mmCIF file of C-alpha atoms and ligand atoms in Angstrom:
data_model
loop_
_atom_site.group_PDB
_atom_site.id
_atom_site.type_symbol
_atom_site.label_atom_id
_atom_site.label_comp_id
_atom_site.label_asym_id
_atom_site.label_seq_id
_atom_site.Cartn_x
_atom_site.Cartn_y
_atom_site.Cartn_z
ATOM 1 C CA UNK A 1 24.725 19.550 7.797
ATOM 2 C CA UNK A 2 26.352 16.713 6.146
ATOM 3 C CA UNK A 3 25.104 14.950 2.978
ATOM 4 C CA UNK A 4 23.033 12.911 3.343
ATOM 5 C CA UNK A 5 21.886 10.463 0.607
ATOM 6 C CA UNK A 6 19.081 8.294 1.812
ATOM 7 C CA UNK A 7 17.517 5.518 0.325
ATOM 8 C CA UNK A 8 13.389 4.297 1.862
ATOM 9 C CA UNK A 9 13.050 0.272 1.533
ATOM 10 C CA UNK A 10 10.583 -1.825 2.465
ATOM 11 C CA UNK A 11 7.527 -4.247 0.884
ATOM 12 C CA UNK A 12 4.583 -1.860 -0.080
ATOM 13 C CA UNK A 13 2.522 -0.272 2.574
ATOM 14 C CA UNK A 14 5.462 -0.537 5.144
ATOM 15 C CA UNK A 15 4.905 3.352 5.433
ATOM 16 C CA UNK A 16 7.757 4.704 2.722
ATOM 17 C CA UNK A 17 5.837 7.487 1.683
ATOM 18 C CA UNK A 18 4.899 8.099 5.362
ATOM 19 C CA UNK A 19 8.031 8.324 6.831
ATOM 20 C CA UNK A 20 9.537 9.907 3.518
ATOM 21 C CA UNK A 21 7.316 12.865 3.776
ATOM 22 C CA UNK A 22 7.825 13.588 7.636
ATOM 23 C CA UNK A 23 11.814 13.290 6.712
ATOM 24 C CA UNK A 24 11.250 15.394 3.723
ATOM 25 C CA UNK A 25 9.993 18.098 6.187
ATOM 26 C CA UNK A 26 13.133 17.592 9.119
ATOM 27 C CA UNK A 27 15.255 17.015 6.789
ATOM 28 C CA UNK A 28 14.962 19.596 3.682
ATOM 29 C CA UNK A 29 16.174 17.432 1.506
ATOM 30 C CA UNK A 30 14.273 16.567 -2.115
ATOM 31 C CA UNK A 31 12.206 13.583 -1.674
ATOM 32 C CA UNK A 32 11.722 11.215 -4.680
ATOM 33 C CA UNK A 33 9.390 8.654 -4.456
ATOM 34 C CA UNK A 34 8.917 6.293 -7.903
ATOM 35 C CA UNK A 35 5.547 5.880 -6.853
ATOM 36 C CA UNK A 36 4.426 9.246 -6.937
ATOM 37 C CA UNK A 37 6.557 9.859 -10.277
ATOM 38 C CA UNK A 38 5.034 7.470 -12.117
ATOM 39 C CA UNK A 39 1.690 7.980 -11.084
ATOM 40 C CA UNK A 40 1.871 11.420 -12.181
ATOM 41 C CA UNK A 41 3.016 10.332 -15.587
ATOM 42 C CA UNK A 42 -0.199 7.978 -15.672
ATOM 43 C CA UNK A 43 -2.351 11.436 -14.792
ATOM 44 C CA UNK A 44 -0.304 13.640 -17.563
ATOM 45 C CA UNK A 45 -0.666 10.961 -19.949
ATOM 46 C CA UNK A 46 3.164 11.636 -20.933
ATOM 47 C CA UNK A 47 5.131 9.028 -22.882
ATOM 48 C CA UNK A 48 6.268 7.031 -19.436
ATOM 49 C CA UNK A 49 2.755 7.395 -17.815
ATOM 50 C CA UNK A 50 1.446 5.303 -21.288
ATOM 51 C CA UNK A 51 4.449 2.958 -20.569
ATOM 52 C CA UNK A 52 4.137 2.105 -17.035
ATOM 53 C CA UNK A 53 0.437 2.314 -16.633
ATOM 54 C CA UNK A 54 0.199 -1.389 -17.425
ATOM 55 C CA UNK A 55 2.398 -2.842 -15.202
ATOM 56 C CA UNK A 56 1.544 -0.592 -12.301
ATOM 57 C CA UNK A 57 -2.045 -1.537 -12.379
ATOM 58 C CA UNK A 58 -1.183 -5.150 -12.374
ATOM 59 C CA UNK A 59 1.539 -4.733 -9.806
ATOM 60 C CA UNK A 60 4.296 -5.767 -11.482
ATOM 61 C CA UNK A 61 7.294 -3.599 -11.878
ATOM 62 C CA UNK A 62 7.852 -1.234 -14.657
ATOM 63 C CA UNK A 63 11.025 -2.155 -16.424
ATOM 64 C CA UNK A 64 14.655 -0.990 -14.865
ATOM 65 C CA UNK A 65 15.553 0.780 -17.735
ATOM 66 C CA UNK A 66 12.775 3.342 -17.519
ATOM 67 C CA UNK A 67 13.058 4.011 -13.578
ATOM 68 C CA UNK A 68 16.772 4.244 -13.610
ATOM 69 C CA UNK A 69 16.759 7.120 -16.685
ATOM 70 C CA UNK A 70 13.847 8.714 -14.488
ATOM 71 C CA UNK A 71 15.994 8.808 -11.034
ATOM 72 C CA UNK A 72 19.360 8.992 -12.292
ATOM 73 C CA UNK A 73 18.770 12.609 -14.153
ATOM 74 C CA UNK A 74 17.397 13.782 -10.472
ATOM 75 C CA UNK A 75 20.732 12.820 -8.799
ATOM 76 C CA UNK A 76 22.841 15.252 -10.531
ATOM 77 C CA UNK A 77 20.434 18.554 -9.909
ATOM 78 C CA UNK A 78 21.924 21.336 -8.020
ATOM 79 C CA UNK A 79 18.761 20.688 -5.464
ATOM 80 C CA UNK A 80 19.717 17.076 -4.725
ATOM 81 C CA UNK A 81 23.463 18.775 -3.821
ATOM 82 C CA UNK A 82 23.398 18.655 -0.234
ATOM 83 C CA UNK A 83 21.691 14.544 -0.476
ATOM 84 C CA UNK A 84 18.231 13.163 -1.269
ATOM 85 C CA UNK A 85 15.442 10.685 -0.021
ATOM 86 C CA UNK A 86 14.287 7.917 -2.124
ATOM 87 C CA UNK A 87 11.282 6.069 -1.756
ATOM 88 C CA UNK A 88 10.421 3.095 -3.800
ATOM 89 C CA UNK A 89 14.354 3.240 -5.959
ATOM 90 C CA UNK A 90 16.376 0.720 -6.016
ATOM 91 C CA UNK A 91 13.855 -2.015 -6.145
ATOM 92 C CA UNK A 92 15.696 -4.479 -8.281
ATOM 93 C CA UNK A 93 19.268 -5.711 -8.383
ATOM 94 C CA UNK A 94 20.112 -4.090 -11.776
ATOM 95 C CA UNK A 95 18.407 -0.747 -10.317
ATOM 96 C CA UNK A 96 20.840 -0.615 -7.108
ATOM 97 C CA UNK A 97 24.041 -1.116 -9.233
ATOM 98 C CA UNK A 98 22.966 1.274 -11.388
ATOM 99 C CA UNK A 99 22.422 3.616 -8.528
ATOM 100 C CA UNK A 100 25.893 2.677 -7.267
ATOM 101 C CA UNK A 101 27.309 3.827 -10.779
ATOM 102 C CA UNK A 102 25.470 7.351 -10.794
ATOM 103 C CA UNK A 103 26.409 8.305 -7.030
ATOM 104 C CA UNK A 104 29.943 7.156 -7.453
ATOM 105 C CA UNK A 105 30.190 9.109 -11.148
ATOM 106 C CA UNK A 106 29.060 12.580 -9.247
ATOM 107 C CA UNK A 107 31.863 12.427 -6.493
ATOM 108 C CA UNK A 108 29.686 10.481 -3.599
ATOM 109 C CA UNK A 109 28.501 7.616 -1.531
ATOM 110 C CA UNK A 110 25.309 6.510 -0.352
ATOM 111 C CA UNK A 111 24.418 7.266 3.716
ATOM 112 C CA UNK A 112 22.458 4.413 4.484
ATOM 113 C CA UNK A 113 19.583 2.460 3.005
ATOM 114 C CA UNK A 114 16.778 2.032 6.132
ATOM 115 C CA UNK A 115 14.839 -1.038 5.926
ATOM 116 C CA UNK A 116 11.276 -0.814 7.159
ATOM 117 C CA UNK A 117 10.311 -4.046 8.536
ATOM 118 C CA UNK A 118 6.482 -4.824 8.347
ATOM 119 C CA UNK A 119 5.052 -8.376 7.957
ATOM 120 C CA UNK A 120 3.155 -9.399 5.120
ATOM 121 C CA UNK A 121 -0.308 -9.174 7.236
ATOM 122 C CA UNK A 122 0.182 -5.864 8.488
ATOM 123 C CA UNK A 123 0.751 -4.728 5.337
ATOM 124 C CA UNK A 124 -2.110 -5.912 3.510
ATOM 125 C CA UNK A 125 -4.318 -4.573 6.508
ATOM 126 C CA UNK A 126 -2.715 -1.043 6.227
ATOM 127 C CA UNK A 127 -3.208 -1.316 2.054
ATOM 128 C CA UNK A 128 -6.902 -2.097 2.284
ATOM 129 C CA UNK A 129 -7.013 1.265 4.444
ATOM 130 C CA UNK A 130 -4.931 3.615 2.650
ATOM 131 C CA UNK A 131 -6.429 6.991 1.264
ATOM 132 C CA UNK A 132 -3.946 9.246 -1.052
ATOM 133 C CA UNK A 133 -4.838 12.548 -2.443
ATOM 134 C CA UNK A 134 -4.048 13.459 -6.080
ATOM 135 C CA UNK A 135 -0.206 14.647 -4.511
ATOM 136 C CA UNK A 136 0.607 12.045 -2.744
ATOM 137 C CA UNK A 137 -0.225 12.772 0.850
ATOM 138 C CA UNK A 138 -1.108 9.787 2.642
ATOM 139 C CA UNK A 139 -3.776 8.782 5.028
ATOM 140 C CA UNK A 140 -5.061 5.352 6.592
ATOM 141 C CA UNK A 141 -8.982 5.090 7.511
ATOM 142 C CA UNK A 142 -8.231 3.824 11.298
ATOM 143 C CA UNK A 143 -4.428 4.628 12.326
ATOM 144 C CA UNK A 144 -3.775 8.201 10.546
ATOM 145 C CA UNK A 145 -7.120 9.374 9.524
ATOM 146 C CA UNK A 146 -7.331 13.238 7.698
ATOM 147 C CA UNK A 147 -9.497 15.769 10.100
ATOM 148 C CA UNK A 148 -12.193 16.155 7.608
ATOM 149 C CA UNK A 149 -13.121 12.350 6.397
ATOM 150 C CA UNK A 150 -12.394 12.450 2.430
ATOM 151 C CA UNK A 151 -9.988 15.463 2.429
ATOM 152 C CA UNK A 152 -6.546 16.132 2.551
ATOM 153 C CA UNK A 153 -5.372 18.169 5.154
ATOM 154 C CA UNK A 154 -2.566 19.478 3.675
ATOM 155 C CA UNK A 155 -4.048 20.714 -0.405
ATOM 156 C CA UNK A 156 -8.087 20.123 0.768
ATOM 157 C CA UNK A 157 -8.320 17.690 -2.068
ATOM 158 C CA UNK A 158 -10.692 14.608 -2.289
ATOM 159 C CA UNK A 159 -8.448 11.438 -0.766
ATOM 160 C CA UNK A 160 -9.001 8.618 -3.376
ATOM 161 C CA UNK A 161 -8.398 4.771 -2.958
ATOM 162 C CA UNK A 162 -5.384 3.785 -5.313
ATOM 163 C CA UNK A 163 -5.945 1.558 -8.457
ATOM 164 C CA UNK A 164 -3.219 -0.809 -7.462
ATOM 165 C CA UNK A 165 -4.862 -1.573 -3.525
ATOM 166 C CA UNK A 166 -7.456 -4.572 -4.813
ATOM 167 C CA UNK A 167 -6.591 -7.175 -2.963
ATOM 168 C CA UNK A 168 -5.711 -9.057 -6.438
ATOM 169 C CA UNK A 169 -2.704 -6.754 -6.730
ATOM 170 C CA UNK A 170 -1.607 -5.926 -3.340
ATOM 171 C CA UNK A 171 -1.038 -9.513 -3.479
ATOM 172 C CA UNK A 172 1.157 -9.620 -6.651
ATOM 173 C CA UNK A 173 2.859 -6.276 -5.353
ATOM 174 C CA UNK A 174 3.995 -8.202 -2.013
ATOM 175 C CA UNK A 175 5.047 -11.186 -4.349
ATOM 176 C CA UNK A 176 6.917 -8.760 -6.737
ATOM 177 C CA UNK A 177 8.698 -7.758 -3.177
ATOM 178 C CA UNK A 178 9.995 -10.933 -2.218
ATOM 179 C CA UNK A 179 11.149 -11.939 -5.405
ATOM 180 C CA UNK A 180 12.776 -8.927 -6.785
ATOM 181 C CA UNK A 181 13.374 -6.417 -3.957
ATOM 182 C CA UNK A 182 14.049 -8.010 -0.997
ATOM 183 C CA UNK A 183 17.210 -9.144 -2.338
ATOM 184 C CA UNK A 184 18.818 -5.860 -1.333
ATOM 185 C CA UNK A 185 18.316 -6.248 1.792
ATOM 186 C CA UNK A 186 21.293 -8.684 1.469
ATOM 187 C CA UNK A 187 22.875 -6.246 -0.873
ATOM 188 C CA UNK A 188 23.260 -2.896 1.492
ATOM 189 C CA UNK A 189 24.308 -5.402 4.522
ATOM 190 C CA UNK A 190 27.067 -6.576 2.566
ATOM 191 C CA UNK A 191 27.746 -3.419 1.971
ATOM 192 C CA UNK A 192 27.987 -2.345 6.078
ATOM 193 C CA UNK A 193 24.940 0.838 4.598
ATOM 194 C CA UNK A 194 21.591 -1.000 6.105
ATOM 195 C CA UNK A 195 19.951 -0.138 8.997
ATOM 196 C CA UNK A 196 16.759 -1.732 10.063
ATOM 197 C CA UNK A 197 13.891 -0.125 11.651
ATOM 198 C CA UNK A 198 10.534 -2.119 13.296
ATOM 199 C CA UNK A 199 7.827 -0.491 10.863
ATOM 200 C CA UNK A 200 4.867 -2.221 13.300
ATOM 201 C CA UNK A 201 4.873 0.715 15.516
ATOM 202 C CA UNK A 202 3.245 3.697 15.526
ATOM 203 C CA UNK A 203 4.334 6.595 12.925
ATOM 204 C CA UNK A 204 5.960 8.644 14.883
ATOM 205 C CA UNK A 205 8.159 5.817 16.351
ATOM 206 C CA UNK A 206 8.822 4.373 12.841
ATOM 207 C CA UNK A 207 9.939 8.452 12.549
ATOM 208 C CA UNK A 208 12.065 8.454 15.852
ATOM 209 C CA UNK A 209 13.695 5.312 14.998
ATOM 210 C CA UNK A 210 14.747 6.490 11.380
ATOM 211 C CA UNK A 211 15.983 9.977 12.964
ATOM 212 C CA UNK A 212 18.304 7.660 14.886
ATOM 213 C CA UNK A 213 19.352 6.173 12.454
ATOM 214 C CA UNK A 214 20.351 8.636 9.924
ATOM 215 C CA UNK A 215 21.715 11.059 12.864
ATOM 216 C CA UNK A 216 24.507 7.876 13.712
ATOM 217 C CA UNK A 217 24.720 6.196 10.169
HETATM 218 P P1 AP5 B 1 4.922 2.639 -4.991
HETATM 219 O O1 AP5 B 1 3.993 3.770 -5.051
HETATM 220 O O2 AP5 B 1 6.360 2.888 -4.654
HETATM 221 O O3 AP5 B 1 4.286 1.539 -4.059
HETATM 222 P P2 AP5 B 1 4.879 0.588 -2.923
HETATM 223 O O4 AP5 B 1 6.334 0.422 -2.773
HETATM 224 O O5 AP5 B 1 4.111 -0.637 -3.157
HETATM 225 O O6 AP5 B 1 4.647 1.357 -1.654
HETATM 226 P P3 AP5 B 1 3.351 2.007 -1.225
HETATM 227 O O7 AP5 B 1 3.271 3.411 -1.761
HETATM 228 O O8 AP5 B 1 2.168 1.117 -1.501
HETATM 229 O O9 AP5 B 1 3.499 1.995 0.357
HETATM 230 P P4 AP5 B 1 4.454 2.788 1.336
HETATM 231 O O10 AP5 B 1 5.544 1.905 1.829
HETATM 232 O O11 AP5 B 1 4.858 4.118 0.760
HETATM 233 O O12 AP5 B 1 3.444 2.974 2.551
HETATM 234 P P5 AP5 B 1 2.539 4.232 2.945
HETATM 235 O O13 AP5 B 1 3.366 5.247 3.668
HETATM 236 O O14 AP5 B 1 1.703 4.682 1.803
HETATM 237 O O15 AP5 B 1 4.948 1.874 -6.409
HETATM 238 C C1 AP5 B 1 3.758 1.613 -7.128
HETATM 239 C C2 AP5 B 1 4.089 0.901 -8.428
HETATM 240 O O16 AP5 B 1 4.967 1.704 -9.233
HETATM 241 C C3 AP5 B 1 4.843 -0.433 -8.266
HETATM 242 O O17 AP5 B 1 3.962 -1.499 -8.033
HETATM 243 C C4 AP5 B 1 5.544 -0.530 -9.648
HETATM 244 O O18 AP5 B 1 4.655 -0.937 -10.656
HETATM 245 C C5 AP5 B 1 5.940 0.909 -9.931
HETATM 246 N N1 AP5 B 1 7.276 1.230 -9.419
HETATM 247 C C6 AP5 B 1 7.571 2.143 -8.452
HETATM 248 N N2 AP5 B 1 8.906 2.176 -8.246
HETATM 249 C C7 AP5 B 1 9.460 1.268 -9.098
HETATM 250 C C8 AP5 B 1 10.788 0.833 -9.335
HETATM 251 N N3 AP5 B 1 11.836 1.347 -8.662
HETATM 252 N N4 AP5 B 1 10.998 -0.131 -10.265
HETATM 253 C C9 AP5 B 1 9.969 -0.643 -10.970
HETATM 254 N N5 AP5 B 1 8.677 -0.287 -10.781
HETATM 255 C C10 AP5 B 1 8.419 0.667 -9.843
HETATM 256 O O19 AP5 B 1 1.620 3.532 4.054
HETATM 257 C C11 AP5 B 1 0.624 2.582 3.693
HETATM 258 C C12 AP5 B 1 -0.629 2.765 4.584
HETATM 259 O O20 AP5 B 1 -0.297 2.418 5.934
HETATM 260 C C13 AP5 B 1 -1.142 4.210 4.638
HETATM 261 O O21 AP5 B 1 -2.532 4.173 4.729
HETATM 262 C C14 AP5 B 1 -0.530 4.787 5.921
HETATM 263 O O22 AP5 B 1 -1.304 5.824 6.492
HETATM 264 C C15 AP5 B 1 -0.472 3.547 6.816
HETATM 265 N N6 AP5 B 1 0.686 3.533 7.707
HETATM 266 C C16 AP5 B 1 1.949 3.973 7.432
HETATM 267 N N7 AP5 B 1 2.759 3.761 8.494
HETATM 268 C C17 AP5 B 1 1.991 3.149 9.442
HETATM 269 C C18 AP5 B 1 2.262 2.658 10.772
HETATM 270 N N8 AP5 B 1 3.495 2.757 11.301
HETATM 271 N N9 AP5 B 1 1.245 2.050 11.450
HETATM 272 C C19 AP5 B 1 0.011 1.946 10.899
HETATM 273 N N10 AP5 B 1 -0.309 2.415 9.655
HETATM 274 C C20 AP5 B 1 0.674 3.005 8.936
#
């Protein structure tokens, strides 16, 4: 297979992690989702955890310098060799040029950056239903539910209700989105790698669509 260096965009809840995981598994590749990163700082209690915990649980984002020295140094590992998936990174100008610099410094190019397209109603109705277990895993109350209500399928842990889905913040998170991320959508047309895929359909169509996608970049 080809490299294949993937970056996940889209305003929160548009189903990143969703998709990421079930491309994770076709794909092989190493999956790196900010999200999930960070949160598991916040858990550890390590110096970024203390950091970010602040503007993660107002819904602001964390500042670029920190995410970029946390993705960058995953880039360059021999698993990331044959490409990666990134979910939630770039998410601000400064971020995507600086992702630019690192990709270009080891020898390669980016494949494509796939927009999922979700409205700003949809995704506050998918937020307000989202269960995650301590790893990540995702779930939704009414269109993805778990088998046993309250447990992960995949680890059997108890499915939580993240500290950043109050209404308060999903708001600020969407607003954060417009202002700061959605200018890349501009970005990676200008540069001929986006490709758009309608996020308001069902998971596995989202999935199809993407598999398109990155099979004809
Ligand atoms: P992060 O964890 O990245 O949050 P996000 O981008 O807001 O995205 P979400 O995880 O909320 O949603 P998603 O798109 O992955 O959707 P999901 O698949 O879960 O970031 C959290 C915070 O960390 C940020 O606010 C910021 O503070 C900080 N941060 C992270 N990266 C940063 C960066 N680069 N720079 C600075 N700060 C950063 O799906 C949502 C729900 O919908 C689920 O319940 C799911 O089951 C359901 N669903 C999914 N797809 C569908 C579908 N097609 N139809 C119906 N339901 C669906």
């Amino acid at each position: 297979m080809a490299e294949l260096n993937l970056v996940l965009l889209g305003p929160p809840g548009s189903g990143k992690g969703t998709q990421g995981e079930r491309l994770q598994q076709e794909l092989g590749l190493p999956y790196y989702a900010t999200g999930d990163i960070l949160r598991a700082a916040v858990r550890e209690g390590t110096e970024l955890g203390r950091a970010a915990k602040g503007y993660m649980d107002s819904g602001d984002l964390v500042p670029d310098q920190l995410i970029i020295d946390m993705i960058v140094a995953r880039l360059g590992s021999p698993e990331a060799a044959d490409g990666f998936i990134l979910d939630g990174f770039p998410r601000t100008t400064p971020q995507a040029e600086a992702l630019g610099r690192a990709i270009a410094a080891l020898g390669r190019q980016l494949s494509t950056a796939v927009l999922i397209d979700v409205s700003d109603e949809e995704v506050i109705s998918r937020l307000s239903g989202r269960r995650t277990c301590p790893q990540g895993h995702v779930y939704h109350v009414e269109h993805n539910p778990p088998e046993r209500e309250g447990v992960c399928d995949i680890d059997g842990e108890t499915l939580e209700i993240r500290d950043d889905d109050r209404a308060d913040v999903v708001r600020n998170r969407v607003q954060q989105y417009h202002e700061k991320t959605e200018p890349l959508v501009a970005y990676y047309e200008a540069e001929g790698l986006l490709g758009r895929v309608d996020g308001d359909q069902e998971p596995g169509e989202v999935f199809e669509e993407i598999r398109t996608l990155v099979a004809s970049p």
